CSV table of C-alpha atoms and ligand atoms in Angstrom, one decimal:
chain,number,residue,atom,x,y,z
A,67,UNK,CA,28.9,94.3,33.1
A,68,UNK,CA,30.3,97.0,30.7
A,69,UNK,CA,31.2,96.4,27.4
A,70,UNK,CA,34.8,97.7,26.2
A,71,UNK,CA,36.6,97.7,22.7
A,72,UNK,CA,36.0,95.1,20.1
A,73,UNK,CA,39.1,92.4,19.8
A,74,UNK,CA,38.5,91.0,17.5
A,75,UNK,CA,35.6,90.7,14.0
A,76,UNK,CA,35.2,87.0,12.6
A,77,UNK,CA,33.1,85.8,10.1
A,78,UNK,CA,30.2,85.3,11.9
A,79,UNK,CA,30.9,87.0,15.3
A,80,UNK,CA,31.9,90.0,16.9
A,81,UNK,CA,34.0,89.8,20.3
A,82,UNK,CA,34.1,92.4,22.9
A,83,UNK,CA,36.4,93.1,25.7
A,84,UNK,CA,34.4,93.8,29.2
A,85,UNK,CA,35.2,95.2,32.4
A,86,UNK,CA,36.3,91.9,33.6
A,87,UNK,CA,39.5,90.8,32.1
A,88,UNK,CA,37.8,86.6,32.7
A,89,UNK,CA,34.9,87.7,30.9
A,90,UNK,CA,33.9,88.5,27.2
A,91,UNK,CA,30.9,89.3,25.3
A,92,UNK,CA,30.3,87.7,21.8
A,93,UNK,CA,28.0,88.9,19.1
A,94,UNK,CA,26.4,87.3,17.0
A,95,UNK,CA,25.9,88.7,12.9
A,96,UNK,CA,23.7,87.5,10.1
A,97,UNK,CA,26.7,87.0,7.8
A,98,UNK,CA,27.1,83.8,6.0
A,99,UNK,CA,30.3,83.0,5.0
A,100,UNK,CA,31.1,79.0,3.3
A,101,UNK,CA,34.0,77.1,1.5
A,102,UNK,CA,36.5,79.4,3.9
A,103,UNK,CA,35.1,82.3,3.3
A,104,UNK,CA,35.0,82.5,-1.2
A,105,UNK,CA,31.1,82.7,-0.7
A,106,UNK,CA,29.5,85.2,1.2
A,107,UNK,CA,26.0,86.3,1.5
A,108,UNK,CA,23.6,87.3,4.7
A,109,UNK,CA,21.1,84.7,6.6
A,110,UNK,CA,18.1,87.3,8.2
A,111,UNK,CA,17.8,86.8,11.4
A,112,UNK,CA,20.4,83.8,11.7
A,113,UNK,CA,22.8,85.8,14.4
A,114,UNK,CA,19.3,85.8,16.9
A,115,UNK,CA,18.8,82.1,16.2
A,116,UNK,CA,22.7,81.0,16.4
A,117,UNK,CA,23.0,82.9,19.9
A,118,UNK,CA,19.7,81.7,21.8
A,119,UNK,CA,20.6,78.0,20.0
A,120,UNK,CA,24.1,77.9,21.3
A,121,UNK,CA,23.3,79.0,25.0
A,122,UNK,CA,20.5,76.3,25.4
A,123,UNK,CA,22.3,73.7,23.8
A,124,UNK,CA,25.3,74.6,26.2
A,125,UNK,CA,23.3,75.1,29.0
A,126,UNK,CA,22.3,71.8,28.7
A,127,UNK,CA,25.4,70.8,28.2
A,128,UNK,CA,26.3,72.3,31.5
A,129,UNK,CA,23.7,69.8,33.2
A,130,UNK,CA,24.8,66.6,31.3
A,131,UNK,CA,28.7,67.6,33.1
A,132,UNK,CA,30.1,69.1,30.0
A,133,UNK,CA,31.8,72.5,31.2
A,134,UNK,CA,31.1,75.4,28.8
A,135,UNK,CA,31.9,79.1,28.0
A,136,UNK,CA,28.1,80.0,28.7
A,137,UNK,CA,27.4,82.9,31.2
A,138,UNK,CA,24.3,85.0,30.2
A,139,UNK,CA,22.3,85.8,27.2
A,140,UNK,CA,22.4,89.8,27.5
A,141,UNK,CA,20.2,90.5,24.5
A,142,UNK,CA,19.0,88.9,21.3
A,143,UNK,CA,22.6,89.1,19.8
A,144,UNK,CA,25.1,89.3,22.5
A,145,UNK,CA,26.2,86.6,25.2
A,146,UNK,CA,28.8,86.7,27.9
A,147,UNK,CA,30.7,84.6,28.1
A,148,UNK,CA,34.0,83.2,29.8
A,149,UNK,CA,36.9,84.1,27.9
A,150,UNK,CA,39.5,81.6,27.1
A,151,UNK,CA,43.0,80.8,25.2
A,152,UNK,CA,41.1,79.0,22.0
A,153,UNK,CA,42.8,75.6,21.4
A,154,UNK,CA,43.1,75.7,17.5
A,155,UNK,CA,41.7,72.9,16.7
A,156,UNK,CA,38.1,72.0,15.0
A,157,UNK,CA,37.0,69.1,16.4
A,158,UNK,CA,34.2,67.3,14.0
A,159,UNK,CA,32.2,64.7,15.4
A,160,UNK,CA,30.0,62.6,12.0
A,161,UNK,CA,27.4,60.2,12.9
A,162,UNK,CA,26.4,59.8,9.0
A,163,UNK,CA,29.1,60.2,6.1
A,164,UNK,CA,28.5,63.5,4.4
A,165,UNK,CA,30.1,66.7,3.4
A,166,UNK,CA,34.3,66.9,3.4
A,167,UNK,CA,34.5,62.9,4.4
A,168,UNK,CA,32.4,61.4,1.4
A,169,UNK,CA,34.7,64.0,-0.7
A,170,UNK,CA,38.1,63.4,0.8
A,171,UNK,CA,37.4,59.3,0.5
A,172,UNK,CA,35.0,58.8,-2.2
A,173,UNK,CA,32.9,57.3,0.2
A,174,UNK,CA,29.1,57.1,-0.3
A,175,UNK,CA,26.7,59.9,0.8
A,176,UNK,CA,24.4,58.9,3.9
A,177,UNK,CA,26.0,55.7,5.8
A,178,UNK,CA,24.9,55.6,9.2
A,179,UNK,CA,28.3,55.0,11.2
A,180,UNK,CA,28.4,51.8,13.8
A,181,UNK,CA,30.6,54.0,16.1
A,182,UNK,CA,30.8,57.5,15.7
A,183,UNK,CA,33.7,59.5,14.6
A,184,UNK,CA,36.1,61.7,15.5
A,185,UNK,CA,38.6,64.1,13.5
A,186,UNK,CA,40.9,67.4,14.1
A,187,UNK,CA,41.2,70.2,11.6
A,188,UNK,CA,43.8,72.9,12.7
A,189,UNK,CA,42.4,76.1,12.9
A,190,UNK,CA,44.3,78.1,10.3
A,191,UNK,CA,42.4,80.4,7.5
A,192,UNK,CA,45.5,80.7,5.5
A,193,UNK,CA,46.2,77.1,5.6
A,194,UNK,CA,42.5,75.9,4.8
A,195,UNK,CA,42.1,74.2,8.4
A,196,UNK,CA,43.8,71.0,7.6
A,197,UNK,CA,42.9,67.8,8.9
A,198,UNK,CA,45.2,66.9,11.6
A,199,UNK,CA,46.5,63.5,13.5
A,200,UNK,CA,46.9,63.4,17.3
A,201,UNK,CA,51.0,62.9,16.8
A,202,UNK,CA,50.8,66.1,14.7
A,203,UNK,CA,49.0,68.2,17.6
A,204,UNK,CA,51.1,66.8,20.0
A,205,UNK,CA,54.4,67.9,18.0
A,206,UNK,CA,53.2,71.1,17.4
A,207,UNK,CA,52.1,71.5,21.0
A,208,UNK,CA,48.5,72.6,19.8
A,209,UNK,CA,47.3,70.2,22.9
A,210,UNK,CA,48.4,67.8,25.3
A,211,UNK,CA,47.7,64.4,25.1
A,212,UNK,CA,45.6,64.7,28.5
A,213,UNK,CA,44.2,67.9,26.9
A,214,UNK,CA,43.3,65.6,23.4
A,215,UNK,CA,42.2,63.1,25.4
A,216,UNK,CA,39.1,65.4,27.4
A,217,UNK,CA,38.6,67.2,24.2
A,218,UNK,CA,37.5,63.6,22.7
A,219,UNK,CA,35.6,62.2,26.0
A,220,UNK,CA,33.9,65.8,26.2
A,221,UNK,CA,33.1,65.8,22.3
A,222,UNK,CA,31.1,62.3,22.5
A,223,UNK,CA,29.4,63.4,25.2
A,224,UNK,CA,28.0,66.5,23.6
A,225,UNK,CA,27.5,63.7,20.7
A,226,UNK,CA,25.6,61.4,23.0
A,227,UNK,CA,23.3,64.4,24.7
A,228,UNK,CA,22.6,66.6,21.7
A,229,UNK,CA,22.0,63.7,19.5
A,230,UNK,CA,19.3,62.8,21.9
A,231,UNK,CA,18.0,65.7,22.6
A,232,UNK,CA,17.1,66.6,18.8
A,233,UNK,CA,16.0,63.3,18.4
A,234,UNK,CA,13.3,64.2,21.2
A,235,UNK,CA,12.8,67.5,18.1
A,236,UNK,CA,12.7,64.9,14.9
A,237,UNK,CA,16.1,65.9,14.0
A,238,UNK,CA,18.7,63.6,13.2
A,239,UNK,CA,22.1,65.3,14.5
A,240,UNK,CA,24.5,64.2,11.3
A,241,UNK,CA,27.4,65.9,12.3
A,242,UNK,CA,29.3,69.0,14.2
A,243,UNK,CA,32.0,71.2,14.8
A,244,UNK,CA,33.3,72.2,18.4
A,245,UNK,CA,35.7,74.5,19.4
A,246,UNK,CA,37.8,74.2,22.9
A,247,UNK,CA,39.6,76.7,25.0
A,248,UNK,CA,42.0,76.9,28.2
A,249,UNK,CA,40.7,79.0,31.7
A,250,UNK,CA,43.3,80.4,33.2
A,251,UNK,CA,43.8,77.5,35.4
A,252,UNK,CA,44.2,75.6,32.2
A,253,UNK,CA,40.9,73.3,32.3
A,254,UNK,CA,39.3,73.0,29.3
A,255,UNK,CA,35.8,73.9,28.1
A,256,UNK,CA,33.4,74.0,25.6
A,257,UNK,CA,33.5,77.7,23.3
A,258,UNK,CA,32.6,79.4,20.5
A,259,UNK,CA,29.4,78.1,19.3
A,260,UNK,CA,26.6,75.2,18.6
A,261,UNK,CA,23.8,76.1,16.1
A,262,UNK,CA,22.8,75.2,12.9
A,263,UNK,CA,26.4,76.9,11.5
A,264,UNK,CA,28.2,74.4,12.5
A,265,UNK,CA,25.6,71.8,12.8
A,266,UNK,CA,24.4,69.2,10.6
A,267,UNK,CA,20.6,68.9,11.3
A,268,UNK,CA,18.5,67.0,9.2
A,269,UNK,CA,14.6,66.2,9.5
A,270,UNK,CA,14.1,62.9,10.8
A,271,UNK,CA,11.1,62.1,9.0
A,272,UNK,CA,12.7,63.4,5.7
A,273,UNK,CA,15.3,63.7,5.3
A,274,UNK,CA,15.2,67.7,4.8
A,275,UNK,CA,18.0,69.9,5.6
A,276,UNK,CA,17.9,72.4,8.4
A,277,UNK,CA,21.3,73.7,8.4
A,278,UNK,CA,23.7,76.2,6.6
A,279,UNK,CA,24.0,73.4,4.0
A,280,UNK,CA,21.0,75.0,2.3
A,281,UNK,CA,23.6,78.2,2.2
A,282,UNK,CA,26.2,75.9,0.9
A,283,UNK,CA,24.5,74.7,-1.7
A,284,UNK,CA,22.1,77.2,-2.8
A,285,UNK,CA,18.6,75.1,-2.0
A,286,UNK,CA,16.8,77.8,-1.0
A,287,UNK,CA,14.8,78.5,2.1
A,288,UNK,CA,17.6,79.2,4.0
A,289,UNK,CA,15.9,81.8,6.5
A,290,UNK,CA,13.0,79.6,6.9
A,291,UNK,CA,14.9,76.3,7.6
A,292,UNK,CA,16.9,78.4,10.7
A,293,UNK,CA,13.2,79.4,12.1
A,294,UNK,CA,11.6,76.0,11.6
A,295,UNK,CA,15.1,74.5,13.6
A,296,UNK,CA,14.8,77.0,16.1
A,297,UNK,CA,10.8,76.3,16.4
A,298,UNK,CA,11.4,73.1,16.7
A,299,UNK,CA,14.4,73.5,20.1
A,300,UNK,CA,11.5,75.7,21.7
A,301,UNK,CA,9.3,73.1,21.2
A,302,UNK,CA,11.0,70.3,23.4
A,303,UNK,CA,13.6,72.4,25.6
A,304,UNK,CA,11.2,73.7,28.1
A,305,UNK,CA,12.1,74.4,31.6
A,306,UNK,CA,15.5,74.6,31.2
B,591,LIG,P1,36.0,82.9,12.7
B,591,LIG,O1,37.1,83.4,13.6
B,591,LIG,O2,36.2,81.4,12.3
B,591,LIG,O3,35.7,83.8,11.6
B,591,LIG,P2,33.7,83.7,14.4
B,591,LIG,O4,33.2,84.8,13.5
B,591,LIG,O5,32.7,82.8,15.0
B,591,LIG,O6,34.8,82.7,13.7
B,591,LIG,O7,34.6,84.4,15.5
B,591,LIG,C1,34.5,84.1,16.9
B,591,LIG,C2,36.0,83.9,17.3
B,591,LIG,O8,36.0,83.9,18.8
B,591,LIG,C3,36.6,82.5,16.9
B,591,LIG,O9,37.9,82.8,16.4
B,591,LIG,C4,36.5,81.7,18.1
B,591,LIG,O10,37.6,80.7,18.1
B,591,LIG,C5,36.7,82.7,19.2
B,591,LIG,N1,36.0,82.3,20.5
B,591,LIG,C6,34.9,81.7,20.7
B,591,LIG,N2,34.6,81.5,22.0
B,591,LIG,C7,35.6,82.1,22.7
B,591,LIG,C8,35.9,82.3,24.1
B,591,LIG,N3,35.1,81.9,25.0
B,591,LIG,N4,37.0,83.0,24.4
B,591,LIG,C9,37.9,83.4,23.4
B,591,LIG,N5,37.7,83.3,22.1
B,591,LIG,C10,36.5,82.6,21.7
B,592,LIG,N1,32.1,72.7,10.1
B,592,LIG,C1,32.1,74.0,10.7
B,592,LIG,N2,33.1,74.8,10.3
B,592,LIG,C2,34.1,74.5,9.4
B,592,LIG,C3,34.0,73.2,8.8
B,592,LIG,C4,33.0,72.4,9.2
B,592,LIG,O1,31.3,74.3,11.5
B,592,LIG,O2,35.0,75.3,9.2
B,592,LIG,C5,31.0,71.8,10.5
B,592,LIG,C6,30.0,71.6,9.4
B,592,LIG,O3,28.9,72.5,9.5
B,592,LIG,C7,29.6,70.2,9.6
B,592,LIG,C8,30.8,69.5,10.2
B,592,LIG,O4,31.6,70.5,10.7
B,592,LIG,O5,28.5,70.1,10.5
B,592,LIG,C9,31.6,68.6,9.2
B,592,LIG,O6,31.9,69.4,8.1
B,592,LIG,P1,32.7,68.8,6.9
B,592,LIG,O7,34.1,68.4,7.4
B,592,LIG,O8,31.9,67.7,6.2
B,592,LIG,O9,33.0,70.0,6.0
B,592,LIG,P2,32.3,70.7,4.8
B,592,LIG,O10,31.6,69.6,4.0
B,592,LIG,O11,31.3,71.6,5.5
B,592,LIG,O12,33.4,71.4,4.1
């Protein structure tokens, strides 16, 4: 596989074009970007962690019937994977209220959900990836409603396997982001990335954050809190 020009820079990725127009290769960088990109700062060793997280977690994935954009792990950094037309949406899954939901209803820190939820943001930087209603991705033709509806079976799913699976690790999985794309034949997949980015992970036992929170909000030990949550996947996900 030969790596061609970069496409395209985000804020925590790279993406590379490859001798196979179906294929791309993503890289991963330590940069640390929160509150849409106002702070910035640099996580050591983060892009290693977020790329060997996010294959294992989709390669399980993979097993449990979820289809992903996982390939190959080339190197530490850099993963190929199957390119796709990105459906703009974010698609957050909360088992416990925290973060933007406590904020946007007042609603206490910490309740443990019956049922868990799902909500759309729509992917737009300049627009602050506002929270978006089914009608209003349908009217903008961001999805279709079969499309919605696999994007929501295929998002509890991960829900249901990943919150078991750290479970297994003492984590409690609060909540996530996911990102979708289209194959050429228009089936939808699982992309971009699952790590502890775009993760919620707290320690079971304590409560303790093990996430980019503790970027967020300045608590310190970030570095260390990405090595003991990676430590603790190596732990449990063994012969995969
Ligand atoms: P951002 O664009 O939010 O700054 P990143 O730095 O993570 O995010 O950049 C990665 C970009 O690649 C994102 O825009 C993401 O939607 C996109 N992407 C992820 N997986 C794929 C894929 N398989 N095919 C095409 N684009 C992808
Ligand atoms: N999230 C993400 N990217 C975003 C926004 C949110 O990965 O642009 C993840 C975040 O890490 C958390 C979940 O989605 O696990 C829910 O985040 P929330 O809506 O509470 O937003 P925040 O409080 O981070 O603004």
């Amino acid at each position: 596989m030969e790596k061609r020009e970069q496409l395209y820079e985000g804020k925590a990725k790279k993406v590379f074009a490859t001798d196979d127009p179906a294929l791309l290769i993503v890289s991963y960088k330590d940069d640390a970007t929160a509150f849409n990109g106002l702070k910035k700062g640099t996580i050591a060793g983060k892009g290693v962690i977020n790329n060997q997280m996010s294959n294992r977690l989709m390669a399980r994935l993979e097993k449990a019937g979820v289809p992903t954009h996982f390939v190959e792990e080339l190197s530490e950094r850099e993963t190929l994977v199957k390119k796709v037309e990105i459906v703009p949406l974010e698609v957050i899954v909360r088992n416990i209220s925290t973060g933007s939901f406590c904020k946007r209803y007042g609603f206490p820190e910490g309740v443990v959900f019956d049922e868990p939820t799902v909500e759309y943001s729509y992917k737009n930087d300049a627009l602050n990836d506002p929270l978006i209603c089914d009608s209003h991705v349908l009217a903008m033709k961001l999805a279709t409603r079969e499309e919605l509806e696999l994007i929501r079976t295929y998002a509890m799913k991960v829900n249901e396997v990943l919150g078991a699976f750290w479970k297994s690790c003492g984590v409690t999985l609060v909540d996530f982001k996911l990102e979708f794309g289209r194959l050429e034949d228009g089936s939808i997949i699982l992309a971009d990335e699952i790590s502890p980015d775009t993760c919620r992970l707290w320690d079971a036992a304590t409560g303790k954050k093990l996430d980019k929170d503790r970027f967020r909000q300045d608590l310190g030990g970030v570095e260390e809190a990405y090595q003991e949550i990676m430590g603790r996947l190596e732990a449990k996900d063994t012969g995969f």
